[in-house]
Amino acid sequence: MRIENIFVHCSAREFGDALSIDASHKHRGWSGIGYHFVVLNGKPNAWMDEKWDFLDGQIHSGRPFDDDPNFEPNEIGAHVKDRNSDSIGICLIGKKSFTDKQLESAKTLLVNLLDFTGLEINDVLGHCEDPNTRKTCPNIPMDDFRDYLRGKLSLQSLQEAISRHIWGIYGE
Ligand SMILES: [Zn+2]
């Protein structure tokens, strides 16, 4: 099946990595991590306060994804109901904030994936933009995020837009 969209998600937790997401998705009875890529924020787990700088913005591979822009059965993810067979899923660790390095890494990853798949920036959607969900995921204002991908919005302006967006969702 040809890939039509790339969906952006957040983990809805302020910490984590591909291993912890794999464990939680297996716990739901899935075969394993449902996202193709995870962008770390430097806090891989809950029990250590320190942040690992080298993990901030690091990209972990999740669900396998090979060298052509079509999905073989083993590459189909689990991240947007009814859209898994024709979309890539990337997940940013976080809920109410995302680091500069995460947003920069996500941009690099997405620019490369768009090039690889032949998709356009408008084909990058937030999970919340799927008409069949009521989730706020990825808690990022997607028009601003797409402008950031286009180079029309600075990283700092995107961060400010995210802060306002999160305030609108959680009131803090
Ligand atoms: Zn999501």
Short mmCIF file of N, CA and C in Angstrom, two decimals, residues 14-171:
data_model
loop_
_atom_site.label_atom_id
_atom_site.label_comp_id
_atom_site.label_asym_id
_atom_site.label_seq_id
_atom_site.Cartn_x
_atom_site.Cartn_y
_atom_site.Cartn_z
N GLU A 14 5.76 12.87 29.94
CA GLU A 14 6.92 13.75 29.82
C GLU A 14 8.24 12.99 29.71
N PHE A 15 8.17 11.67 29.69
CA PHE A 15 9.38 10.86 29.62
C PHE A 15 9.08 9.62 28.79
N GLY A 16 10.14 8.95 28.34
CA GLY A 16 9.94 7.70 27.62
C GLY A 16 10.92 7.55 26.47
N ASP A 17 10.88 6.40 25.86
CA ASP A 17 11.71 6.11 24.68
C ASP A 17 11.03 4.97 23.91
N ALA A 18 11.68 4.50 22.86
CA ALA A 18 11.05 3.46 22.05
C ALA A 18 10.83 2.18 22.86
N LEU A 19 11.72 1.91 23.82
CA LEU A 19 11.59 0.68 24.61
C LEU A 19 10.34 0.73 25.49
N SER A 20 10.14 1.86 26.16
CA SER A 20 8.98 1.95 27.06
C SER A 20 7.67 1.97 26.26
N ILE A 21 7.69 2.61 25.09
CA ILE A 21 6.48 2.61 24.27
C ILE A 21 6.20 1.20 23.74
N ASP A 22 7.26 0.50 23.35
CA ASP A 22 7.09 -0.88 22.89
C ASP A 22 6.45 -1.72 23.99
N ALA A 23 6.94 -1.55 25.22
CA ALA A 23 6.39 -2.32 26.34
C ALA A 23 4.92 -1.98 26.56
N SER A 24 4.58 -0.69 26.50
CA SER A 24 3.19 -0.33 26.79
C SER A 24 2.26 -0.75 25.65
N HIS A 25 2.76 -0.71 24.41
CA HIS A 25 1.91 -1.17 23.31
C HIS A 25 1.73 -2.69 23.34
N LYS A 26 2.78 -3.41 23.74
CA LYS A 26 2.61 -4.87 23.90
C LYS A 26 1.61 -5.17 25.00
N HIS A 27 1.65 -4.34 26.04
CA HIS A 27 0.72 -4.50 27.15
C HIS A 27 -0.73 -4.37 26.67
N ARG A 28 -0.93 -3.57 25.62
CA ARG A 28 -2.28 -3.43 25.03
C ARG A 28 -2.63 -4.60 24.12
N GLY A 29 -1.68 -5.52 23.95
CA GLY A 29 -1.95 -6.68 23.11
C GLY A 29 -1.51 -6.51 21.67
N TRP A 30 -0.80 -5.39 21.38
CA TRP A 30 -0.29 -5.19 20.03
C TRP A 30 1.01 -5.97 19.88
N SER A 31 1.46 -6.09 18.62
CA SER A 31 2.68 -6.88 18.40
C SER A 31 3.92 -6.14 18.88
N GLY A 32 3.81 -4.85 19.12
CA GLY A 32 4.94 -4.05 19.58
C GLY A 32 4.68 -2.60 19.26
N ILE A 33 5.73 -1.80 19.38
CA ILE A 33 5.59 -0.35 19.19
C ILE A 33 4.84 -0.03 17.89
N GLY A 34 3.85 0.84 17.99
CA GLY A 34 3.01 1.15 16.84
C GLY A 34 3.53 2.27 15.96
N TYR A 35 4.50 3.04 16.48
CA TYR A 35 5.07 4.16 15.72
C TYR A 35 6.31 3.69 14.94
N HIS A 36 6.58 4.38 13.85
CA HIS A 36 7.79 4.05 13.09
C HIS A 36 9.03 4.75 13.66
N PHE A 37 8.82 5.92 14.25
CA PHE A 37 9.94 6.66 14.83
C PHE A 37 9.49 7.34 16.12
N VAL A 38 10.43 7.45 17.05
CA VAL A 38 10.19 8.16 18.31
C VAL A 38 11.29 9.21 18.46
N VAL A 39 10.89 10.44 18.81
CA VAL A 39 11.85 11.52 19.02
C VAL A 39 11.93 11.79 20.52
N LEU A 40 13.08 11.52 21.09
CA LEU A 40 13.26 11.58 22.55
C LEU A 40 13.47 13.02 23.04
N ASN A 41 13.14 13.24 24.33
CA ASN A 41 13.35 14.56 24.92
C ASN A 41 14.49 14.57 25.95
N GLY A 42 15.22 13.46 26.06
CA GLY A 42 16.33 13.41 27.00
C GLY A 42 15.97 12.80 28.34
N LYS A 43 14.66 12.51 28.53
CA LYS A 43 14.23 11.87 29.79
C LYS A 43 13.61 10.52 29.43
N PRO A 44 14.43 9.47 29.43
CA PRO A 44 13.92 8.18 28.99
C PRO A 44 13.02 7.47 30.00
N ASN A 45 13.11 7.86 31.26
CA ASN A 45 12.27 7.18 32.25
C ASN A 45 11.86 8.12 33.36
N ALA A 46 10.95 7.65 34.19
CA ALA A 46 10.34 8.52 35.20
C ALA A 46 11.16 8.62 36.47
N TRP A 47 12.04 7.65 36.70
CA TRP A 47 12.63 7.55 38.02
C TRP A 47 13.97 8.28 38.15
N MET A 48 14.42 8.91 37.11
CA MET A 48 15.63 9.71 37.22
C MET A 48 15.34 11.13 36.80
N ASP A 49 15.69 12.06 37.64
CA ASP A 49 15.38 13.47 37.36
C ASP A 49 16.27 14.06 36.30
N GLU A 50 17.51 13.55 36.21
CA GLU A 50 18.45 14.18 35.30
C GLU A 50 18.03 13.97 33.85
N LYS A 51 18.51 14.87 33.04
CA LYS A 51 18.23 14.78 31.62
C LYS A 51 19.52 14.40 30.91
N TRP A 52 19.43 13.47 29.98
CA TRP A 52 20.60 13.09 29.19
C TRP A 52 20.64 13.95 27.94
N ASP A 53 21.62 14.83 27.87
CA ASP A 53 21.69 15.73 26.72
C ASP A 53 21.81 14.97 25.41
N PHE A 54 22.57 13.87 25.44
CA PHE A 54 22.77 13.16 24.16
C PHE A 54 21.51 12.46 23.69
N LEU A 55 20.56 12.25 24.61
CA LEU A 55 19.29 11.64 24.21
C LEU A 55 18.26 12.67 23.76
N ASP A 56 18.53 13.94 24.04
CA ASP A 56 17.58 15.00 23.69
C ASP A 56 17.58 15.18 22.17
N GLY A 57 16.45 14.88 21.56
CA GLY A 57 16.36 14.98 20.10
C GLY A 57 16.78 13.71 19.38
N GLN A 58 17.22 12.71 20.12
CA GLN A 58 17.63 11.46 19.48
C GLN A 58 16.40 10.75 18.88
N ILE A 59 16.60 10.15 17.73
CA ILE A 59 15.50 9.47 17.04
C ILE A 59 15.68 7.96 17.19
N HIS A 60 14.68 7.32 17.76
CA HIS A 60 14.66 5.86 17.85
C HIS A 60 13.77 5.29 16.75
N SER A 61 14.20 4.21 16.15
CA SER A 61 13.35 3.49 15.21
C SER A 61 12.38 2.62 15.98
N GLY A 62 11.17 2.50 15.45
CA GLY A 62 10.18 1.64 16.08
C GLY A 62 9.76 0.55 15.12
N ARG A 63 8.54 0.64 14.66
CA ARG A 63 8.02 -0.32 13.68
C ARG A 63 8.92 -0.31 12.45
N PRO A 64 9.23 -1.48 11.90
CA PRO A 64 10.16 -1.50 10.77
C PRO A 64 9.65 -0.70 9.56
N PHE A 65 10.61 -0.20 8.82
CA PHE A 65 10.28 0.65 7.68
C PHE A 65 11.44 0.51 6.71
N ASP A 66 11.20 -0.06 5.53
CA ASP A 66 12.33 -0.42 4.66
C ASP A 66 12.62 0.66 3.61
N ASP A 67 13.25 0.26 2.53
CA ASP A 67 13.84 1.26 1.63
C ASP A 67 12.96 1.59 0.44
N ASP A 68 11.64 1.33 0.54
CA ASP A 68 10.77 1.82 -0.52
C ASP A 68 9.54 2.46 0.12
N PRO A 69 8.89 3.40 -0.62
CA PRO A 69 7.78 4.15 -0.02
C PRO A 69 6.44 3.41 -0.04
N ASN A 70 6.48 2.09 -0.09
CA ASN A 70 5.26 1.29 0.05
C ASN A 70 5.37 0.46 1.31
N PHE A 71 4.22 0.13 1.87
CA PHE A 71 4.20 -0.67 3.09
C PHE A 71 4.05 -2.15 2.76
N GLU A 72 4.97 -2.95 3.26
CA GLU A 72 4.77 -4.38 3.31
C GLU A 72 4.02 -4.67 4.63
N PRO A 73 3.40 -5.84 4.74
CA PRO A 73 2.56 -6.10 5.93
C PRO A 73 3.28 -5.88 7.26
N ASN A 74 4.57 -6.23 7.35
CA ASN A 74 5.27 -6.09 8.63
C ASN A 74 5.61 -4.64 8.96
N GLU A 75 5.41 -3.74 8.00
CA GLU A 75 5.73 -2.32 8.22
C GLU A 75 4.52 -1.51 8.66
N ILE A 76 3.34 -2.11 8.59
CA ILE A 76 2.13 -1.38 8.95
C ILE A 76 2.14 -1.11 10.45
N GLY A 77 1.97 0.17 10.79
CA GLY A 77 2.05 0.56 12.20
C GLY A 77 0.72 0.42 12.91
N ALA A 78 0.68 1.02 14.11
CA ALA A 78 -0.54 1.04 14.91
C ALA A 78 -0.54 2.37 15.64
N HIS A 79 -1.16 3.38 15.01
CA HIS A 79 -1.12 4.72 15.62
C HIS A 79 -2.33 5.59 15.29
N VAL A 80 -2.99 5.36 14.14
CA VAL A 80 -4.23 6.09 13.82
C VAL A 80 -5.23 5.07 13.30
N LYS A 81 -6.34 4.94 14.01
CA LYS A 81 -7.34 3.94 13.65
C LYS A 81 -7.75 4.10 12.18
N ASP A 82 -7.79 3.01 11.46
CA ASP A 82 -8.20 2.95 10.04
C ASP A 82 -7.23 3.62 9.06
N ARG A 83 -6.10 4.15 9.55
CA ARG A 83 -5.15 4.79 8.66
C ARG A 83 -3.76 4.13 8.74
N ASN A 84 -3.67 3.04 9.47
CA ASN A 84 -2.35 2.45 9.69
C ASN A 84 -1.72 1.86 8.43
N SER A 85 -2.55 1.42 7.51
CA SER A 85 -1.97 0.74 6.35
C SER A 85 -1.45 1.72 5.31
N ASP A 86 -1.71 3.04 5.46
CA ASP A 86 -1.19 3.98 4.48
C ASP A 86 -0.58 5.24 5.11
N SER A 87 -0.08 5.11 6.33
CA SER A 87 0.55 6.28 6.93
C SER A 87 1.70 5.89 7.86
N ILE A 88 2.67 6.80 7.91
CA ILE A 88 3.81 6.65 8.82
C ILE A 88 3.45 7.36 10.13
N GLY A 89 3.86 6.80 11.25
CA GLY A 89 3.62 7.43 12.55
C GLY A 89 4.92 7.81 13.23
N ILE A 90 5.04 9.10 13.60
CA ILE A 90 6.19 9.50 14.42
C ILE A 90 5.65 10.07 15.73
N CYS A 91 6.37 9.81 16.80
CA CYS A 91 5.90 10.21 18.13
C CYS A 91 6.96 11.03 18.83
N LEU A 92 6.58 12.21 19.30
CA LEU A 92 7.47 13.01 20.14
C LEU A 92 7.15 12.70 21.60
N ILE A 93 8.18 12.34 22.34
CA ILE A 93 7.98 12.13 23.77
C ILE A 93 7.61 13.47 24.40
N GLY A 94 6.54 13.50 25.16
CA GLY A 94 6.13 14.73 25.82
C GLY A 94 4.63 14.87 25.83
N LYS A 95 4.17 15.82 26.63
CA LYS A 95 2.73 16.08 26.73
C LYS A 95 2.46 17.59 26.69
N LYS A 96 3.12 18.31 27.60
CA LYS A 96 2.86 19.75 27.72
C LYS A 96 4.02 20.60 27.26
N SER A 97 5.10 19.98 26.82
CA SER A 97 6.22 20.75 26.26
C SER A 97 7.10 19.81 25.44
N PHE A 98 7.83 20.41 24.52
CA PHE A 98 8.76 19.66 23.68
C PHE A 98 10.04 20.48 23.60
N THR A 99 11.17 19.82 23.58
CA THR A 99 12.44 20.55 23.59
C THR A 99 12.76 21.07 22.20
N ASP A 100 13.63 22.09 22.19
CA ASP A 100 14.08 22.64 20.91
C ASP A 100 14.70 21.54 20.05
N LYS A 101 15.54 20.71 20.69
CA LYS A 101 16.21 19.66 19.92
C LYS A 101 15.22 18.65 19.35
N GLN A 102 14.15 18.38 20.10
CA GLN A 102 13.12 17.47 19.57
C GLN A 102 12.47 18.04 18.31
N LEU A 103 12.12 19.32 18.38
CA LEU A 103 11.43 19.93 17.23
C LEU A 103 12.37 20.00 16.03
N GLU A 104 13.65 20.29 16.30
CA GLU A 104 14.62 20.32 15.20
C GLU A 104 14.82 18.93 14.60
N SER A 105 14.92 17.93 15.46
CA SER A 105 15.08 16.55 14.97
C SER A 105 13.86 16.09 14.20
N ALA A 106 12.68 16.44 14.71
CA ALA A 106 11.43 16.05 14.03
C ALA A 106 11.39 16.67 12.64
N LYS A 107 11.86 17.93 12.56
CA LYS A 107 11.88 18.60 11.25
C LYS A 107 12.82 17.88 10.29
N THR A 108 14.01 17.57 10.76
CA THR A 108 14.98 16.86 9.91
C THR A 108 14.41 15.51 9.46
N LEU A 109 13.84 14.78 10.41
CA LEU A 109 13.25 13.47 10.09
C LEU A 109 12.14 13.61 9.06
N LEU A 110 11.25 14.59 9.28
CA LEU A 110 10.11 14.75 8.38
C LEU A 110 10.54 15.20 6.99
N VAL A 111 11.50 16.12 6.92
CA VAL A 111 11.98 16.57 5.62
C VAL A 111 12.55 15.38 4.84
N ASN A 112 13.27 14.53 5.53
CA ASN A 112 13.83 13.34 4.88
C ASN A 112 12.74 12.36 4.46
N LEU A 113 11.76 12.16 5.33
CA LEU A 113 10.67 11.23 5.00
C LEU A 113 9.83 11.75 3.83
N LEU A 114 9.62 13.08 3.78
CA LEU A 114 8.87 13.65 2.66
C LEU A 114 9.62 13.44 1.36
N ASP A 115 10.91 13.64 1.42
CA ASP A 115 11.74 13.44 0.24
C ASP A 115 11.66 11.98 -0.23
N PHE A 116 11.74 11.09 0.74
CA PHE A 116 11.76 9.66 0.47
C PHE A 116 10.43 9.15 -0.09
N THR A 117 9.33 9.70 0.46
CA THR A 117 8.02 9.20 0.06
C THR A 117 7.41 10.01 -1.08
N GLY A 118 7.97 11.18 -1.37
CA GLY A 118 7.39 12.04 -2.40
C GLY A 118 6.15 12.78 -1.94
N LEU A 119 5.94 12.81 -0.63
CA LEU A 119 4.78 13.53 -0.09
C LEU A 119 5.11 15.01 0.10
N GLU A 120 4.05 15.81 0.37
CA GLU A 120 4.20 17.25 0.56
C GLU A 120 4.06 17.58 2.05
N ILE A 121 4.48 18.79 2.40
CA ILE A 121 4.35 19.22 3.80
C ILE A 121 2.89 19.16 4.26
N ASN A 122 1.96 19.47 3.36
CA ASN A 122 0.54 19.40 3.74
C ASN A 122 0.09 17.97 4.04
N ASP A 123 0.88 16.99 3.66
CA ASP A 123 0.54 15.59 3.97
C ASP A 123 0.97 15.19 5.38
N VAL A 124 1.69 16.09 6.06
CA VAL A 124 2.06 15.84 7.46
C VAL A 124 0.91 16.33 8.33
N LEU A 125 0.29 15.42 9.03
CA LEU A 125 -0.89 15.74 9.84
C LEU A 125 -0.64 15.42 11.30
N GLY A 126 -1.33 16.14 12.17
CA GLY A 126 -1.38 15.75 13.57
C GLY A 126 -2.43 14.67 13.75
N HIS A 127 -2.23 13.80 14.72
CA HIS A 127 -3.24 12.76 15.00
C HIS A 127 -4.63 13.40 15.16
N CYS A 128 -4.67 14.58 15.81
CA CYS A 128 -5.94 15.26 16.06
C CYS A 128 -6.63 15.69 14.77
N GLU A 129 -5.91 15.75 13.66
CA GLU A 129 -6.51 16.15 12.40
C GLU A 129 -7.19 15.00 11.66
N ASP A 130 -7.02 13.79 12.18
CA ASP A 130 -7.78 12.67 11.62
C ASP A 130 -9.24 12.85 12.06
N PRO A 131 -10.19 12.83 11.12
CA PRO A 131 -11.57 13.13 11.49
C PRO A 131 -12.19 12.12 12.45
N ASN A 132 -11.57 10.97 12.61
CA ASN A 132 -12.18 9.94 13.45
C ASN A 132 -11.68 9.94 14.89
N THR A 133 -10.91 10.96 15.27
CA THR A 133 -10.44 10.98 16.65
C THR A 133 -10.87 12.25 17.33
N ARG A 134 -11.00 12.19 18.65
CA ARG A 134 -11.27 13.39 19.45
C ARG A 134 -10.07 13.72 20.31
N LYS A 135 -8.95 13.05 20.06
CA LYS A 135 -7.74 13.31 20.84
C LYS A 135 -7.15 14.68 20.49
N THR A 136 -6.40 15.26 21.42
CA THR A 136 -5.69 16.51 21.16
C THR A 136 -4.28 16.24 20.65
N CYS A 137 -3.86 14.99 20.68
CA CYS A 137 -2.55 14.55 20.21
C CYS A 137 -2.24 15.17 18.84
N PRO A 138 -1.07 15.76 18.61
CA PRO A 138 0.14 15.74 19.44
C PRO A 138 0.30 16.95 20.35
N ASN A 139 -0.78 17.69 20.63
CA ASN A 139 -0.69 18.91 21.46
C ASN A 139 0.22 19.96 20.85
N ILE A 140 0.32 19.93 19.54
CA ILE A 140 1.12 20.91 18.78
C ILE A 140 0.18 21.53 17.74
N PRO A 141 0.16 22.86 17.63
CA PRO A 141 -0.69 23.49 16.60
C PRO A 141 -0.11 23.19 15.22
N MET A 142 -0.82 22.39 14.46
CA MET A 142 -0.21 21.79 13.26
C MET A 142 -0.01 22.79 12.12
N ASP A 143 -0.86 23.82 12.02
CA ASP A 143 -0.60 24.82 10.97
C ASP A 143 0.73 25.52 11.24
N ASP A 144 0.97 25.82 12.51
CA ASP A 144 2.26 26.44 12.87
C ASP A 144 3.41 25.46 12.64
N PHE A 145 3.17 24.21 12.99
CA PHE A 145 4.23 23.22 12.80
C PHE A 145 4.59 23.06 11.32
N ARG A 146 3.55 23.02 10.47
CA ARG A 146 3.84 22.92 9.02
C ARG A 146 4.56 24.17 8.52
N ASP A 147 4.22 25.35 9.07
CA ASP A 147 4.96 26.57 8.69
C ASP A 147 6.42 26.47 9.14
N TYR A 148 6.63 25.85 10.29
CA TYR A 148 8.01 25.61 10.76
C TYR A 148 8.75 24.68 9.79
N LEU A 149 8.06 23.65 9.31
CA LEU A 149 8.70 22.75 8.33
C LEU A 149 9.04 23.49 7.04
N ARG A 150 8.18 24.46 6.67
CA ARG A 150 8.41 25.24 5.45
C ARG A 150 9.50 26.29 5.62
N GLY A 151 9.94 26.49 6.87
CA GLY A 151 10.91 27.55 7.13
C GLY A 151 10.28 28.92 7.23
N LYS A 152 8.94 28.96 7.37
CA LYS A 152 8.24 30.24 7.47
C LYS A 152 8.11 30.71 8.91
N LEU A 153 8.31 29.80 9.84
CA LEU A 153 8.15 30.11 11.27
C LEU A 153 9.44 29.68 11.97
N SER A 154 9.95 30.54 12.84
CA SER A 154 11.18 30.19 13.57
C SER A 154 10.86 29.18 14.67
N LEU A 155 11.91 28.53 15.14
CA LEU A 155 11.76 27.57 16.24
C LEU A 155 11.18 28.28 17.46
N GLN A 156 11.68 29.48 17.75
CA GLN A 156 11.18 30.19 18.93
C GLN A 156 9.69 30.54 18.78
N SER A 157 9.30 30.98 17.59
CA SER A 157 7.88 31.30 17.37
C SER A 157 7.02 30.05 17.47
N LEU A 158 7.55 28.91 17.00
CA LEU A 158 6.81 27.66 17.14
C LEU A 158 6.64 27.30 18.61
N GLN A 159 7.73 27.44 19.39
CA GLN A 159 7.63 27.15 20.83
C GLN A 159 6.57 28.03 21.50
N GLU A 160 6.52 29.30 21.13
CA GLU A 160 5.52 30.20 21.71
C GLU A 160 4.11 29.77 21.31
N ALA A 161 3.97 29.35 20.05
CA ALA A 161 2.65 28.89 19.58
C ALA A 161 2.25 27.61 20.32
N ILE A 162 3.21 26.72 20.58
CA ILE A 162 2.92 25.49 21.31
C ILE A 162 2.48 25.83 22.74
N SER A 163 3.17 26.76 23.38
CA SER A 163 2.80 27.15 24.75
C SER A 163 1.37 27.67 24.80
N ARG A 164 1.00 28.52 23.86
CA ARG A 164 -0.38 29.04 23.82
C ARG A 164 -1.37 27.91 23.58
N HIS A 165 -1.00 26.99 22.67
CA HIS A 165 -1.86 25.86 22.32
C HIS A 165 -2.09 24.97 23.54
N ILE A 166 -1.03 24.68 24.27
CA ILE A 166 -1.12 23.81 25.47
C ILE A 166 -1.98 24.51 26.53
N TRP A 167 -1.80 25.83 26.64
CA TRP A 167 -2.63 26.60 27.60
C TRP A 167 -4.09 26.44 27.23
N GLY A 168 -4.38 26.47 25.95
CA GLY A 168 -5.75 26.31 25.49
C GLY A 168 -6.33 24.94 25.82
N ILE A 169 -5.46 23.93 25.85
CA ILE A 169 -5.94 22.56 26.13
C ILE A 169 -6.05 22.32 27.63
N TYR A 170 -4.99 22.67 28.36
CA TYR A 170 -4.91 22.28 29.77
C TYR A 170 -5.11 23.45 30.73
N GLY A 171 -5.10 24.68 30.22
CA GLY A 171 -5.24 25.84 31.09
C GLY A 171 -4.05 26.06 31.98
#
